[in-house]
Each structure stands twice: as C-alpha cells, then as structure tokens.
Amino acid sequence: MTLTQAEKAAVVTIWAKMATQADAIGAESLERLFSSYPQTKTYFPHFDLSQGSGQLRGHGSKVMNAIGEAVKHIDDIRGALAKLSELHAYILRVDPVNFKLLSHCILCSVAARYPSDFTPEVHAAWDKFLSSVSSVLTEKYR
Amino acid sequence: DEEAMAVAFGSINVFVSACVPPSLTRLLIVYPWTQRFFDNFGNLSSPTAIIGNPKVRAHGKKVLTSFGEAVKNLENLKATYSKLSELHCEKLHVDPENFRLLGDILIIVLAAHFTKDFTPTCQATWQKLVGVVAHALAHKYH
C-alpha cells in the first residue's frame, strides 16, 4: 500500500494542526485504547494508567513523536522508523493485532478534535498512513 | 451494561440517525474493497459519486433502521438478528469482518459528531455495542 500524492498531502496538512496538541492527542488515544480494549493494558503492567498519569502522557508523547517522524519522512517511513521497528520486533513484541486497535483510537481522537477537517478522503488517507506505519513496525517480527 | 448501552443510544438517538447512513458511505470510501457487495449500486467511482449515490443512501437508511432494532432488543439480539444473519451468510455472502469495519467507522463518525463529549468511556460503551451487533449478525453463519 503506497500513499498517493493527495493522501500524503492530507496527512501532512492534518499533522500540522495536530502537532501543537500532539501530547494531549497521544495521551487521549492511549486512554481510548485502554478503555475500549482492556487487554492492551497487559503490555503496561509497570505503568500507572490512571487518567492524567505522567507515564501515560509521557508514553503518548513518544508515540506521537514517532508518528511525527513518519510524517516528516513520509516518502521513507521504513527508513525513518527502522530503529523503532527493531525495538518492536525484538524487545517489545507487541502482538500485531494491537497496532490496528491503537490506530483506530488515534483516528477517534483526531476525528473528535478536527471534525470538519476529517472528511472521508482525509479519513482514508490517515487510515492508510497509520496502516503503513503499523506495517513497518511489524515487518521484522519474523 | 446493556442498560447503559440502551441509555447511551436512546439519549442520542436523534444524532445517531445522522451518523449511521454516512458511516456506510465512509466505509465504501475508506475501505474500497467493501464495494464488492454493491456491484449493482451504479456509480461508485469516486468519493463524490459514492456520497451522491441514491442507492447507497437508501441502503444506509436500511442499516440504520436495523441498528435501531438491535438497540431496542439488546437482551435478545441473537434472536432478533437470526434471519438477518442467515441472509448475510446464505444470500449476501458478506464476510463478518465487514460488520466490524462498519462498526469502527460508525465510532469514528460519532467521534467527529460529538467531539469532546465522545470520551474514552463513551467510546468503550459504543465499542461494546457495535461488537455485540457484529457478533449477532455473524451468529448464524455456517
């Protein structure tokens, strides 16, 4: 799945708006993930996952920073996230099914914050983009 | 849980009728392979065509009515959806994965509609609802 020029443009445009609230969006997305899919909490036994927790916010930032890197290097997501891909494959080993769940929650957070911008075309572009990011992060699993 | 769902749905019934039909449209745009079930719907060649397509709109209304029935019959959903499930399996040949896709799209449309009111907790309730609806629709598959 490669992104068209129009799709890349849609991703970059929305990211520009998101960037200023990236930390909050990251934390909110994780909150959504843990509420809707409690099984995902099994990857964070060492975390305080209560609303507003510093660890939650910190981790949300990490996730959004990585997405920002992918946006910045949207023509070479694989290169931009190479180290992160290895981290997920050899250390974290998060089951691939969970990337879809987090992507869905990120889309919910974005839709809730930018409803008029989140047209069907923009939605499709972001879904595809997050799907690409997820693919890169799981491609070294085996 | 069922009560909470019925309350959640009932109290925003008016708005949900605004969200279900657009969700079908969005499904066909974001996941174009879902168009495979609608070969006789005419022009689905672009987002604009899909949004303007009267058959898509009519079908969206059908799905909404059915969804409304589901929420009114949550304790008895498998029975309520028994014939519909058989229809989707034996006549329509729809992979149940598509019910999950439509459910997730509905959630995103709701997020855009209710913005900050669509909290993680609210989303979690809705995820459960679309989950049981999808499960009931798939229940009679063989």
Tab-separated table of C-alpha atoms in Angstrom:
chain	number	residue	atom	x	y	z
A	1	MET	CA	0.000	0.000	0.000
A	2	THR	CA	1.655	3.213	-1.156
A	3	LEU	CA	0.264	6.633	-0.441
A	4	THR	CA	-0.733	8.840	-3.362
A	5	GLN	CA	0.460	12.431	-3.504
A	6	ALA	CA	-3.005	13.604	-2.456
A	7	GLU	CA	-3.010	11.230	0.504
A	8	LYS	CA	0.455	12.370	1.613
A	9	ALA	CA	-0.724	15.971	1.404
A	10	ALA	CA	-3.775	15.186	3.539
A	11	VAL	CA	-1.594	13.521	6.176
A	12	VAL	CA	0.882	16.408	6.276
A	13	THR	CA	-1.857	19.057	6.458
A	14	ILE	CA	-3.689	17.476	9.370
A	15	TRP	CA	-0.425	16.720	11.174
A	16	ALA	CA	0.435	20.422	11.098
A	17	LYS	CA	-2.740	21.048	13.124
A	18	MET	CA	-2.163	18.061	15.406
A	19	ALA	CA	1.448	18.909	16.172
A	20	THR	CA	0.555	21.633	18.666
A	21	GLN	CA	-1.642	19.224	20.650
A	22	ALA	CA	0.380	16.094	19.968
A	23	ASP	CA	0.996	15.204	23.609
A	24	ALA	CA	-2.669	15.530	24.548
A	25	ILE	CA	-3.772	13.570	21.486
A	26	GLY	CA	-1.255	10.849	22.326
A	27	ALA	CA	-2.437	10.533	25.910
A	28	GLU	CA	-6.093	10.580	24.850
A	29	SER	CA	-5.506	7.890	22.226
A	30	LEU	CA	-3.902	5.616	24.793
A	31	GLU	CA	-6.765	6.280	27.222
A	32	ARG	CA	-9.205	5.276	24.477
A	33	LEU	CA	-7.154	2.151	23.786
A	34	PHE	CA	-7.082	1.013	27.409
A	35	SER	CA	-10.809	1.780	27.942
A	36	SER	CA	-12.123	0.073	24.824
A	37	TYR	CA	-9.589	-2.739	24.675
A	38	PRO	CA	-8.569	-3.556	28.256
A	39	GLN	CA	-6.440	-6.466	27.064
A	40	THR	CA	-3.934	-3.907	25.729
A	41	LYS	CA	-3.111	-2.959	29.317
A	42	THR	CA	-1.236	-6.247	29.611
A	43	TYR	CA	1.699	-4.561	27.888
A	44	PHE	CA	1.933	-1.950	30.635
A	45	PRO	CA	1.916	-3.727	33.999
A	46	HIS	CA	4.640	-1.356	35.138
A	47	PHE	CA	2.654	1.798	34.341
A	48	ASP	CA	0.222	3.938	36.249
A	49	LEU	CA	-2.565	4.029	33.656
A	50	SER	CA	-4.964	6.311	35.519
A	51	GLN	CA	-6.256	9.340	33.661
A	52	GLY	CA	-3.749	12.171	33.699
A	53	SER	CA	-0.871	9.959	34.799
A	54	GLY	CA	2.567	11.287	33.910
A	55	GLN	CA	3.573	7.930	32.487
A	56	LEU	CA	0.527	7.857	30.220
A	57	ARG	CA	1.265	11.340	28.985
A	58	GLY	CA	4.925	10.542	28.507
A	59	HIS	CA	4.196	7.439	26.522
A	60	GLY	CA	1.587	9.237	24.436
A	61	SER	CA	4.259	11.779	23.531
A	62	LYS	CA	6.643	9.039	22.482
A	63	VAL	CA	4.024	7.529	20.183
A	64	MET	CA	3.118	10.878	18.640
A	65	ASN	CA	6.772	11.856	18.160
A	66	ALA	CA	7.282	8.682	16.181
A	67	ILE	CA	4.228	9.443	14.068
A	68	GLY	CA	5.630	12.926	13.524
A	69	GLU	CA	8.868	11.416	12.277
A	70	ALA	CA	6.927	9.212	9.900
A	71	VAL	CA	5.068	12.282	8.588
A	72	LYS	CA	8.332	14.212	8.190
A	73	HIS	CA	9.802	11.344	6.189
A	74	ILE	CA	6.607	10.234	4.565
A	75	ASP	CA	8.445	9.115	1.446
A	76	ASP	CA	10.624	6.785	3.501
A	77	ILE	CA	8.706	5.662	6.570
A	78	ARG	CA	10.708	2.446	6.670
A	79	GLY	CA	13.979	4.368	6.967
A	80	ALA	CA	12.606	6.818	9.496
A	81	LEU	CA	11.255	4.102	11.818
A	82	ALA	CA	13.955	1.436	11.310
A	83	LYS	CA	15.157	1.521	14.927
A	84	LEU	CA	11.608	1.514	16.257
A	85	SER	CA	10.816	-1.443	14.020
A	86	GLU	CA	13.667	-3.416	15.577
A	87	LEU	CA	12.593	-2.392	19.068
A	88	HIS	CA	9.084	-3.744	18.479
A	89	ALA	CA	10.338	-6.946	16.841
A	90	TYR	CA	12.990	-7.981	19.330
A	91	ILE	CA	12.192	-6.281	22.619
A	92	LEU	CA	8.569	-5.154	22.844
A	93	ARG	CA	6.982	-7.851	20.683
A	94	VAL	CA	3.548	-6.282	20.829
A	95	ASP	CA	1.142	-8.596	19.009
A	96	PRO	CA	0.447	-7.146	15.544
A	97	VAL	CA	-3.306	-7.046	16.119
A	98	ASN	CA	-2.818	-4.202	18.588
A	99	PHE	CA	-1.483	-1.763	16.007
A	100	LYS	CA	-4.901	-1.713	14.359
A	101	LEU	CA	-6.539	-1.031	17.718
A	102	LEU	CA	-4.258	1.907	18.556
A	103	SER	CA	-4.570	3.295	15.022
A	104	HIS	CA	-8.367	3.226	15.392
A	105	CYS	CA	-8.133	5.100	18.699
A	106	ILE	CA	-5.816	7.701	17.197
A	107	LEU	CA	-8.330	8.237	14.387
A	108	CYS	CA	-11.093	8.691	17.012
A	109	SER	CA	-9.044	11.331	18.815
A	110	VAL	CA	-8.280	13.158	15.569
A	111	ALA	CA	-11.917	12.973	14.392
A	112	ALA	CA	-13.125	14.334	17.740
A	113	ARG	CA	-10.715	17.281	17.603
A	114	TYR	CA	-10.906	18.205	13.912
A	115	PRO	CA	-14.380	17.070	12.803
A	116	SER	CA	-14.755	19.432	9.861
A	117	ASP	CA	-11.289	18.540	8.532
A	118	PHE	CA	-11.852	14.823	8.886
A	119	THR	CA	-13.608	14.283	5.566
A	120	PRO	CA	-13.953	10.757	4.155
A	121	GLU	CA	-10.901	11.366	1.926
A	122	VAL	CA	-8.777	12.606	4.813
A	123	HIS	CA	-10.012	9.704	6.949
A	124	ALA	CA	-8.980	7.263	4.214
A	125	ALA	CA	-5.534	8.881	3.900
A	126	TRP	CA	-4.876	8.724	7.645
A	127	ASP	CA	-6.151	5.166	7.923
A	128	LYS	CA	-3.793	4.174	5.127
A	129	PHE	CA	-0.889	6.123	6.635
A	130	LEU	CA	-1.262	4.559	10.088
A	131	SER	CA	-1.606	1.196	8.393
A	132	SER	CA	1.757	1.808	6.664
A	133	VAL	CA	3.354	2.815	9.949
A	134	SER	CA	1.981	-0.348	11.574
A	135	SER	CA	3.340	-2.478	8.728
A	136	VAL	CA	6.803	-1.003	9.128
A	137	LEU	CA	6.748	-1.577	12.870
A	138	THR	CA	5.843	-5.249	12.495
A	139	GLU	CA	7.804	-6.168	9.386
A	140	LYS	CA	10.821	-7.565	11.266
A	141	TYR	CA	8.757	-9.771	13.589
A	142	ARG	CA	9.752	-12.908	11.714
B	1	ASP	CA	-24.039	-2.921	30.588
B	2	GLU	CA	-26.993	-3.457	28.300
B	3	GLU	CA	-28.892	-0.805	30.178
B	4	ALA	CA	-26.024	1.622	29.839
B	5	MET	CA	-25.938	0.926	26.137
B	6	ALA	CA	-29.677	1.391	25.716
B	7	VAL	CA	-29.492	4.660	27.626
B	8	ALA	CA	-26.495	5.835	25.634
B	9	PHE	CA	-28.216	5.057	22.374
B	10	GLY	CA	-31.650	6.287	23.393
B	11	SER	CA	-30.454	9.626	24.650
B	12	ILE	CA	-28.674	10.466	21.428
B	13	ASN	CA	-30.986	8.629	19.054
B	14	VAL	CA	-31.640	11.762	17.052
B	15	PHE	CA	-27.956	12.237	16.382
B	16	VAL	CA	-27.245	8.590	15.646
B	17	SER	CA	-29.698	8.725	12.763
B	18	ALA	CA	-27.352	11.367	11.382
B	19	CYS	CA	-24.331	9.105	11.833
B	20	VAL	CA	-25.271	5.615	10.617
B	21	PRO	CA	-26.027	6.352	6.944
B	22	PRO	CA	-22.840	8.444	6.476
B	23	SER	CA	-20.928	5.563	8.019
B	24	LEU	CA	-21.880	3.256	5.171
B	25	THR	CA	-20.746	5.906	2.694
B	26	ARG	CA	-17.488	6.329	4.539
B	27	LEU	CA	-16.950	2.528	4.662
B	28	LEU	CA	-17.101	2.384	0.860
B	29	ILE	CA	-14.597	5.257	0.593
B	30	VAL	CA	-12.096	4.318	3.292
B	31	TYR	CA	-12.130	0.573	2.517
B	32	PRO	CA	-12.888	0.489	-1.214
B	33	TRP	CA	-12.807	-3.302	-1.351
B	34	THR	CA	-16.119	-3.280	0.541
B	35	GLN	CA	-17.697	-2.035	-2.699
B	36	ARG	CA	-17.578	-5.657	-3.855
B	37	PHE	CA	-21.016	-6.194	-2.290
B	38	PHE	CA	-22.615	-3.318	-4.141
B	39	ASP	CA	-21.900	-4.015	-7.821
B	40	ASN	CA	-25.494	-3.182	-8.726
B	41	PHE	CA	-25.470	0.179	-6.970
B	42	GLY	CA	-24.299	2.107	-10.023
B	43	ASN	CA	-21.606	4.762	-9.854
B	44	LEU	CA	-19.129	4.227	-7.004
B	45	SER	CA	-16.134	5.535	-8.913
B	46	SER	CA	-15.194	8.405	-6.581
B	47	PRO	CA	-15.944	9.723	-3.084
B	48	THR	CA	-18.256	12.313	-4.674
B	49	ALA	CA	-20.077	9.628	-6.643
B	50	ILE	CA	-20.445	7.436	-3.552
B	51	ILE	CA	-21.711	10.320	-1.392
B	52	GLY	CA	-24.258	11.294	-4.046
B	53	ASN	CA	-25.365	7.759	-4.879
B	54	PRO	CA	-29.088	7.342	-4.038
B	55	LYS	CA	-28.821	3.546	-3.626
B	56	VAL	CA	-26.041	3.970	-1.078
B	57	ARG	CA	-28.155	6.497	0.800
B	58	ALA	CA	-31.176	4.179	0.753
B	59	HIS	CA	-29.105	1.283	1.991
B	60	GLY	CA	-27.666	3.426	4.749
B	61	LYS	CA	-31.219	4.086	5.957
B	62	LYS	CA	-31.932	0.319	5.942
B	63	VAL	CA	-28.863	-0.318	8.069
B	64	LEU	CA	-29.880	2.477	10.459
B	65	THR	CA	-33.360	1.008	10.954
B	66	SER	CA	-31.853	-2.376	11.623
B	67	PHE	CA	-29.346	-0.914	14.076
B	68	GLY	CA	-32.211	0.790	15.898
B	69	GLU	CA	-33.964	-2.574	16.220
B	70	ALA	CA	-30.795	-4.045	17.675
B	71	VAL	CA	-30.556	-1.432	20.397
B	72	LYS	CA	-34.218	-1.930	21.330
B	73	ASN	CA	-33.642	-5.693	21.668
B	74	LEU	CA	-30.242	-5.978	23.319
B	75	GLU	CA	-31.219	-8.823	25.668
B	76	ASN	CA	-32.464	-10.818	22.720
B	77	LEU	CA	-30.150	-9.724	19.956
B	78	LYS	CA	-29.182	-13.116	18.541
B	79	ALA	CA	-32.852	-13.996	18.082
B	80	THR	CA	-33.716	-10.565	16.708
B	81	TYR	CA	-30.929	-10.828	14.126
B	82	SER	CA	-31.352	-14.520	13.377
B	83	LYS	CA	-32.952	-14.105	9.955
B	84	LEU	CA	-30.729	-11.154	9.053
B	85	SER	CA	-27.678	-13.223	9.938
B	86	GLU	CA	-28.816	-16.084	7.724
B	87	LEU	CA	-29.461	-13.614	4.911
B	88	HIS	CA	-25.964	-12.105	5.134
B	89	CYS	CA	-24.438	-15.590	5.112
B	90	GLU	CA	-26.548	-17.504	2.609
B	91	LYS	CA	-27.687	-14.843	0.155
B	92	LEU	CA	-25.380	-11.870	0.508
B	93	HIS	CA	-22.164	-13.803	1.300
B	94	VAL	CA	-20.715	-10.997	3.396
B	95	ASP	CA	-17.529	-11.725	5.355
B	96	PRO	CA	-18.360	-10.833	9.003
B	97	GLU	CA	-15.140	-8.831	9.158
B	98	ASN	CA	-17.096	-6.182	7.276
B	99	PHE	CA	-19.510	-5.787	10.219
B	100	ARG	CA	-16.544	-4.940	12.434
B	101	LEU	CA	-15.205	-2.482	9.862
B	102	LEU	CA	-18.592	-0.722	9.638
B	103	GLY	CA	-18.856	-0.636	13.434
B	104	ASP	CA	-15.452	1.039	13.734
B	105	ILE	CA	-16.312	3.575	11.050
B	106	LEU	CA	-19.543	4.395	12.925
B	107	ILE	CA	-17.479	5.021	16.060
B	108	ILE	CA	-15.236	7.461	14.191
B	109	VAL	CA	-18.245	9.285	12.714
B	110	LEU	CA	-19.726	9.518	16.214
B	111	ALA	CA	-16.403	10.911	17.470
B	112	ALA	CA	-16.500	13.636	14.810
B	113	HIS	CA	-20.141	14.354	15.665
B	114	PHE	CA	-19.826	14.550	19.452
B	115	THR	CA	-16.215	15.811	19.617
B	116	LYS	CA	-15.099	16.250	23.201
B	117	ASP	CA	-18.261	14.569	24.526
B	118	PHE	CA	-17.116	11.349	22.872
B	119	THR	CA	-14.891	10.495	25.811
B	120	PRO	CA	-12.841	7.296	26.099
B	121	THR	CA	-15.542	5.867	28.403
B	122	CYS	CA	-18.268	6.759	25.935
B	123	GLN	CA	-16.272	5.159	23.131
B	124	ALA	CA	-15.775	1.999	25.190
B	125	THR	CA	-19.560	1.619	25.614
B	126	TRP	CA	-20.121	2.091	21.909
B	127	GLN	CA	-17.347	-0.356	21.009
B	128	LYS	CA	-19.168	-2.944	23.103
B	129	LEU	CA	-22.436	-2.150	21.347
B	130	VAL	CA	-21.061	-2.421	17.812
B	131	GLY	CA	-19.233	-5.542	18.955
B	132	VAL	CA	-22.386	-7.353	20.092
B	133	VAL	CA	-24.262	-6.234	16.985
B	134	ALA	CA	-21.499	-7.587	14.735
B	135	HIS	CA	-21.383	-10.794	16.744
B	136	ALA	CA	-25.172	-11.284	16.473
B	137	LEU	CA	-25.061	-10.657	12.723
B	138	ALA	CA	-22.389	-13.320	12.354
B	139	HIS	CA	-24.010	-15.779	14.735
B	140	LYS	CA	-25.950	-17.827	12.180
B	141	TYR	CA	-23.052	-18.189	9.758
B	142	HIS	CA	-22.213	-21.700	8.728
